[in-house]
Coordinates of C-alpha atoms and ligand atoms in Angstrom, one line a residue:
M1 CA 110.3 179.8 80.6
T2 CA 109.7 181.3 83.7
D3 CA 111.3 182.9 86.9
S4 CA 109.1 181.8 89.7
N5 CA 109.2 182.1 93.0
L6 CA 109.8 178.7 94.5
H7 CA 110.4 178.3 97.8
N8 CA 113.1 175.5 99.7
D9 CA 116.1 177.5 98.3
V10 CA 119.2 176.2 100.5
T11 CA 122.7 178.1 101.0
D12 CA 126.0 176.1 102.4
V13 CA 128.2 176.0 105.3
L14 CA 128.9 180.2 104.5
K15 CA 125.5 181.5 103.4
R16 CA 126.2 181.0 99.7
P17 CA 122.4 180.2 97.8
L18 CA 122.9 177.5 94.9
S19 CA 121.9 179.6 92.3
D20 CA 124.0 178.2 88.9
L21 CA 124.3 174.7 87.8
R22 CA 127.2 174.2 85.5
I23 CA 126.0 170.9 83.2
S24 CA 129.4 168.8 81.2
V25 CA 127.9 167.0 78.4
T26 CA 130.6 165.4 77.1
D27 CA 134.3 164.9 78.5
R28 CA 135.5 164.6 74.7
C29 CA 136.7 167.6 73.1
N30 CA 138.4 168.4 69.7
F31 CA 141.1 170.4 70.7
R32 CA 144.2 170.2 73.1
C33 CA 144.7 173.7 75.3
S34 CA 147.5 173.1 76.8
Y35 CA 146.3 174.7 80.1
C36 CA 143.3 172.1 80.1
M37 CA 144.0 169.1 78.3
P38 CA 147.9 169.3 77.2
A39 CA 148.1 166.9 74.1
E40 CA 151.3 165.3 75.5
I41 CA 148.9 163.6 78.4
F42 CA 145.5 163.2 76.6
G43 CA 146.9 161.3 73.2
P44 CA 145.0 159.4 70.7
D45 CA 144.3 156.3 73.4
F46 CA 143.3 158.0 76.3
P47 CA 140.2 156.6 77.7
F48 CA 137.1 158.9 77.3
L49 CA 134.0 157.9 78.8
E50 CA 131.8 155.6 76.6
Q51 CA 128.3 156.6 75.9
S52 CA 126.5 154.5 78.3
K53 CA 128.1 156.6 81.3
L54 CA 127.0 159.8 80.4
L55 CA 123.7 161.2 81.5
S56 CA 121.1 161.1 79.0
F57 CA 119.4 164.2 78.3
E58 CA 116.0 163.1 80.5
E59 CA 118.8 162.4 83.0
I60 CA 120.1 165.8 83.1
C61 CA 116.7 167.7 82.9
R62 CA 115.8 165.7 86.2
L63 CA 118.2 166.4 88.0
I64 CA 117.7 170.4 86.6
T65 CA 114.2 169.9 87.3
L66 CA 115.2 168.9 90.9
C67 CA 116.9 171.7 91.5
V68 CA 114.8 174.4 90.7
P69 CA 113.3 174.3 94.3
L70 CA 116.6 174.4 95.9
G71 CA 117.5 178.0 94.0
V72 CA 118.8 177.3 90.4
R73 CA 117.6 179.3 88.1
K74 CA 120.8 179.6 85.6
I75 CA 122.3 176.8 83.7
R76 CA 125.4 176.5 82.1
I77 CA 126.4 173.6 79.5
T78 CA 129.8 172.7 78.8
G79 CA 132.0 170.2 79.0
G80 CA 134.8 168.9 76.9
E81 CA 133.7 170.5 73.9
P82 CA 129.4 170.1 74.5
L83 CA 129.0 170.8 70.5
L84 CA 130.1 167.6 70.4
R85 CA 127.0 165.9 72.4
P86 CA 125.0 165.2 69.2
N87 CA 121.4 166.5 69.3
L88 CA 122.4 169.1 71.5
D89 CA 120.2 171.8 70.2
R90 CA 117.6 168.5 71.6
L91 CA 118.9 169.2 75.1
I92 CA 118.3 173.0 74.9
G93 CA 115.0 172.7 73.7
M94 CA 114.3 170.1 76.6
V95 CA 115.6 172.6 79.6
G96 CA 114.1 176.1 78.3
E97 CA 110.9 173.5 79.5
I98 CA 111.4 173.4 82.5
E99 CA 110.4 176.0 84.6
G100 CA 111.7 178.0 87.2
I101 CA 115.1 178.4 85.0
S102 CA 115.3 181.7 83.6
D103 CA 118.6 181.2 81.4
I104 CA 120.3 178.8 79.7
A105 CA 124.3 179.8 77.7
V106 CA 126.4 177.6 76.3
T107 CA 130.4 177.3 76.7
T108 CA 131.9 176.2 73.3
N109 CA 135.4 176.4 71.8
G110 CA 133.6 177.6 68.7
S111 CA 135.0 175.1 66.7
L112 CA 131.3 173.8 65.2
L113 CA 129.7 176.9 65.6
P114 CA 129.6 177.5 62.0
G115 CA 127.2 174.6 61.4
L116 CA 125.2 174.1 64.7
A117 CA 124.6 178.0 65.4
H118 CA 121.4 178.4 64.1
K119 CA 120.3 174.7 65.2
L120 CA 120.7 176.2 68.7
R121 CA 119.1 178.8 68.3
K122 CA 116.1 177.9 67.3
A123 CA 116.2 175.4 70.0
G124 CA 116.2 178.5 72.3
L125 CA 119.6 179.4 72.8
K126 CA 120.3 183.1 73.4
R127 CA 123.1 183.3 74.7
I128 CA 126.5 181.6 74.0
S129 CA 130.3 182.3 75.4
V130 CA 133.2 181.4 73.5
S131 CA 136.5 180.9 73.6
L132 CA 139.4 182.3 71.8
D133 CA 143.1 182.8 72.8
S134 CA 144.4 185.8 70.5
L135 CA 143.9 186.4 66.8
N136 CA 147.4 185.3 66.3
N137 CA 146.9 181.7 64.2
E138 CA 150.4 180.4 65.5
R139 CA 149.8 181.2 68.9
F140 CA 146.3 180.5 68.6
G141 CA 147.4 176.8 66.9
L142 CA 150.0 175.9 70.1
M143 CA 147.6 176.9 72.7
N144 CA 144.9 174.9 71.1
G145 CA 147.2 171.8 70.6
R146 CA 145.5 171.3 66.9
G147 CA 146.4 173.7 64.7
F148 CA 143.4 174.7 64.9
P149 CA 142.8 178.4 62.9
V150 CA 141.5 181.7 63.9
Q151 CA 139.4 182.3 61.5
K152 CA 137.1 179.5 61.6
V153 CA 136.5 180.1 65.5
L154 CA 136.0 183.8 64.2
D155 CA 133.3 181.8 61.3
G156 CA 132.0 180.3 64.3
I157 CA 131.3 183.4 66.2
E158 CA 130.2 185.4 63.4
A159 CA 127.2 182.8 62.9
A160 CA 126.4 182.7 66.3
A161 CA 125.8 186.5 66.3
D162 CA 124.0 186.2 62.5
A163 CA 121.7 183.8 64.4
G164 CA 120.8 186.5 67.0
M165 CA 122.5 185.1 69.8
K166 CA 124.4 186.9 72.2
I167 CA 127.8 186.4 72.6
K168 CA 130.8 186.4 75.4
V169 CA 134.3 185.6 73.9
N170 CA 136.6 184.1 76.4
M171 CA 140.5 184.7 76.4
V172 CA 142.3 182.7 78.8
V173 CA 145.7 184.3 79.8
R174 CA 149.3 182.9 80.0
K175 CA 152.3 185.5 80.5
G176 CA 155.1 184.8 78.1
V177 CA 152.5 182.8 75.7
N178 CA 149.4 185.5 74.6
D179 CA 150.2 188.3 76.9
Q180 CA 151.2 190.1 73.8
D181 CA 147.8 189.2 72.4
V182 CA 145.7 190.7 74.8
V183 CA 145.4 194.6 73.6
P184 CA 144.6 193.1 69.8
M185 CA 141.6 191.0 71.1
A186 CA 140.3 194.4 73.1
E187 CA 140.2 196.2 70.0
Y188 CA 139.2 193.5 67.4
F189 CA 136.2 192.5 69.9
Y190 CA 135.5 195.9 71.0
E191 CA 135.0 197.1 66.8
K192 CA 132.8 193.6 66.9
G193 CA 130.7 194.8 69.6
H194 CA 131.4 191.6 71.5
V195 CA 132.1 191.5 75.4
L196 CA 135.6 190.1 76.0
R197 CA 136.5 188.8 79.4
F198 CA 139.9 187.7 80.4
I199 CA 140.2 185.2 82.5
E200 CA 143.1 184.3 84.8
Y201 CA 145.5 181.3 84.2
M202 CA 144.3 178.6 87.2
D203 CA 145.4 175.4 89.0
V204 CA 143.1 173.4 87.8
G205 CA 143.3 169.9 88.0
N206 CA 147.0 168.6 88.0
A207 CA 147.8 167.9 83.7
N208 CA 148.6 172.0 83.2
G209 CA 151.5 171.9 84.8
W210 CA 150.4 175.4 86.5
R211 CA 152.9 177.9 87.8
L212 CA 152.1 181.1 89.5
D213 CA 154.1 182.8 87.6
Q214 CA 152.7 182.5 84.8
V215 CA 149.6 184.3 85.8
V216 CA 149.0 187.5 84.5
P217 CA 147.0 189.4 87.0
S218 CA 144.0 191.0 85.9
Q219 CA 144.7 194.6 86.9
E220 CA 147.9 194.4 84.1
I221 CA 145.4 194.0 81.6
V222 CA 143.3 196.8 82.7
D223 CA 145.9 198.9 82.9
A224 CA 147.1 197.9 79.0
I225 CA 143.7 198.2 77.9
H226 CA 143.2 201.5 79.5
R227 CA 146.4 203.1 78.0
I228 CA 145.0 202.7 74.7
R229 CA 141.3 203.0 75.3
P230 CA 140.0 204.8 78.5
L231 CA 138.5 202.0 81.0
E232 CA 135.7 202.7 83.8
P233 CA 134.5 200.3 86.4
V234 CA 131.3 199.3 86.5
H235 CA 129.2 197.4 89.3
A236 CA 128.1 194.3 89.5
N237 CA 124.9 193.2 88.2
Y238 CA 123.8 190.7 90.4
Y239 CA 125.1 188.8 93.5
G240 CA 127.5 186.3 92.6
E241 CA 128.7 188.0 89.6
V242 CA 131.8 186.4 88.7
A243 CA 133.5 188.7 86.2
T244 CA 134.5 192.5 87.1
R245 CA 132.8 194.7 84.3
Y246 CA 134.6 197.7 82.8
R247 CA 133.0 200.1 80.3
Y248 CA 134.9 202.0 77.9
I249 CA 134.9 205.6 79.2
G250 CA 132.0 207.4 76.5
S251 CA 130.7 204.0 75.0
D252 CA 128.6 201.3 76.3
K253 CA 130.9 199.1 75.5
E254 CA 132.5 196.6 78.1
I255 CA 135.1 194.1 78.9
G256 CA 135.1 191.4 82.0
L257 CA 137.8 190.1 84.1
I258 CA 137.6 186.8 85.7
S259 CA 140.3 186.9 88.1
S260 CA 140.2 184.0 90.4
V261 CA 143.7 184.3 91.4
T262 CA 144.2 187.7 92.4
Q263 CA 140.7 188.5 93.7
A264 CA 138.9 185.9 94.6
F265 CA 135.3 185.9 94.5
C266 CA 134.8 182.2 97.2
S267 CA 132.4 184.4 99.4
T268 CA 129.8 184.4 96.8
C269 CA 129.9 181.6 95.1
T270 CA 126.8 180.1 93.6
R271 CA 128.0 177.3 91.2
A272 CA 127.6 173.7 91.2
R273 CA 129.0 171.4 88.5
V274 CA 127.4 168.4 87.3
S275 CA 130.2 166.1 85.5
A276 CA 129.5 164.2 81.9
E277 CA 129.0 161.2 84.4
G278 CA 126.9 162.3 86.9
K279 CA 129.4 163.9 89.8
L280 CA 128.2 166.8 91.6
Y281 CA 131.1 168.9 92.4
T282 CA 130.5 172.2 95.0
C283 CA 134.2 173.5 93.8
L284 CA 135.9 174.2 90.6
F285 CA 139.5 172.4 92.5
A286 CA 137.6 169.7 94.1
S287 CA 139.2 166.7 94.1
K288 CA 136.1 164.4 94.7
G289 CA 132.5 164.6 93.2
H290 CA 129.1 163.2 94.7
D291 CA 128.0 160.3 92.6
L292 CA 124.3 160.9 91.6
R293 CA 124.3 159.1 88.3
S294 CA 123.4 155.8 90.2
H295 CA 120.9 156.8 92.5
L296 CA 119.3 158.2 89.0
R297 CA 119.3 155.0 87.8
S298 CA 118.4 153.4 91.2
E299 CA 114.7 153.1 92.7
M300 CA 115.2 156.8 94.9
S301 CA 112.5 159.1 94.1
D302 CA 112.7 162.5 93.5
A303 CA 112.3 163.9 97.3
Q304 CA 115.0 161.8 98.0
L305 CA 117.4 162.6 95.4
S306 CA 116.2 166.2 96.4
S307 CA 117.2 165.9 99.7
H308 CA 120.1 164.4 98.8
I309 CA 121.8 167.3 96.7
A310 CA 120.3 170.1 99.0
G311 CA 122.6 167.8 102.1
F312 CA 125.7 168.1 99.6
W313 CA 125.1 171.9 99.2
Q314 CA 123.9 172.4 103.1
S315 CA 127.7 170.9 103.9
R316 CA 129.9 173.0 101.7
D317 CA 132.2 174.9 102.7
D318 CA 134.5 175.2 99.8
K319 CA 136.6 178.7 99.5
Y320 CA 139.7 177.1 97.5
S321 CA 140.5 180.2 95.4
E322 CA 140.4 182.3 98.8
E323 CA 143.2 180.1 100.7
R324 CA 145.5 179.5 97.5
L325 CA 145.9 183.5 98.1
K326 CA 146.8 182.7 101.6
E327 CA 148.9 180.1 101.4
M328 CA 149.1 177.4 98.2
P329 CA 146.8 174.8 99.1
Q330 CA 147.5 170.9 100.0
R331 CA 144.9 169.4 97.8
D332 CA 146.6 169.9 94.2
N333 CA 147.7 166.4 93.8
R334 CA 144.1 165.0 93.8
K335 CA 142.3 167.4 91.9
E336 CA 139.6 166.4 89.3
E337 CA 140.7 168.0 85.4
M338 CA 138.2 171.0 84.2
F339 CA 137.3 169.4 81.3
R340 CA 136.0 166.3 83.2
M341 CA 134.3 168.0 85.3
G342 CA 132.9 170.8 83.4
G343 CA 134.3 174.4 83.0
Ligands
SAM1 N1 135.5 173.5 75.3 C1 134.5 175.0 75.8 C2 135.4 176.0 75.5 O1 136.9 175.8 75.6 O2 135.1 176.9 75.9 C3 134.0 174.6 77.1 C4 134.8 174.0 78.6 S1 136.0 174.4 79.5 C5 136.9 173.8 80.3 C6 135.7 176.4 79.9 C7 136.9 177.4 80.0 O3 137.4 176.6 80.5 C8 137.0 177.8 78.7 O4 136.9 179.3 78.4 C9 138.6 177.8 78.8 O5 139.2 178.4 78.6 C10 138.8 177.9 80.3 N2 140.0 176.9 80.8 C11 140.4 176.0 80.6 N3 141.4 175.6 81.2 C12 141.6 176.7 82.2 C13 142.6 177.3 83.2 N4 143.6 176.2 83.5 N5 142.5 178.5 83.5 C14 141.7 179.0 83.0 N6 141.0 179.2 81.9 C15 140.8 177.8 82.1
SF4_2 FE1 138.8 171.5 75.3 FE2 137.4 173.7 75.7 FE3 139.7 172.5 77.5 FE4 140.5 173.8 75.4 S1 139.5 174.3 77.3 S2 140.7 171.4 75.9 S3 138.4 173.7 73.8 S4 137.5 171.7 77.2
SF4_3 FE1 133.9 178.7 93.9 FE2 135.5 177.0 94.7 FE3 136.2 178.7 92.5 FE4 136.1 179.2 95.0 S1 137.7 178.3 94.5 S2 134.7 180.7 93.4 S3 134.2 178.4 95.9 S4 134.3 177.4 92.6

């Protein structure tokens, strides 16, 4: 894997480059998190995508390869639950071979990590984000909609650490649901030495019945932790960094905050998403994706496909979260679900 200086980078209408691609490898999940795939809606008969509709690993790698000259350097594999996709380690190995890609990461609920962490590391995966919303079994079981125990996710985190991966833990905070878990989570992962990132509950999709009064503003989280263990702000590492970071004073340990609701970061958003069925989305809150799968499965040449993707990015003017700050946007009824688009 090399970080070569390739040209022809594209920018969108608001002059934002395309540098990150988040790729969903499945729309299926073994959890039913209330804020993402509520169990009442995504029941046993829910029609998830058939295998033939998913992009193959070869198709995914062709897309990534075509996106490198447009500016893409970072790849995140996500879902649904990406570890449910058979042979994910093979995809990691294939992406690692693509010239120009300098970073590959996976976002997972951690449930299958105990069995897969070493395989993924061996395939070249160095970074993983594991989602965990509470250390309290009852609350976590309710939030994941499956009664899945905390300890099994902690075992997954342990397995990834043991395999030599760098770990970030993601916690979605919902007022009245798990806000009492913020400080215990911060203390636990301070001791463990893994970066914990707090994500403001977002109005992704339509299924979760999002309400603004269920959002805990990041500043409240910083204040609550600061009272127990003092924090100081850390400057952004690079253009487009999503998380605001704080360091525990007198240490090199950090937390991060992803404040899509109270501190929108659209002006530096460099991410595109590709759903498991091959639709390209230029915003997490988009209502419509651009079908790439039919082009990948047609006679379209690499040059044609690449200029197609460049065109979508160049016409991008999304800034949903900034608009949300001013007034609730009117697009709510048509947003794509996050598990489908890739979180
Ligand atoms: N299944 C994997 C997981 O949960 O880590 C990957 C996909 S999931 C859609 C990606 C991330 O989105 C997770 O960290 C999850 O907590 C977060 N997420 C899902 N719905 C959300 C919401 N409504 N607000 C904020 N974050 C959300
Ligand atoms: Fe599954 Fe992740 Fe969505 Fe939870 S957040 S339901 S683990 S895709
Ligand atoms: Fe990027 Fe859309 Fe989120 Fe803004 S709302 S930061 S444009 S994904």
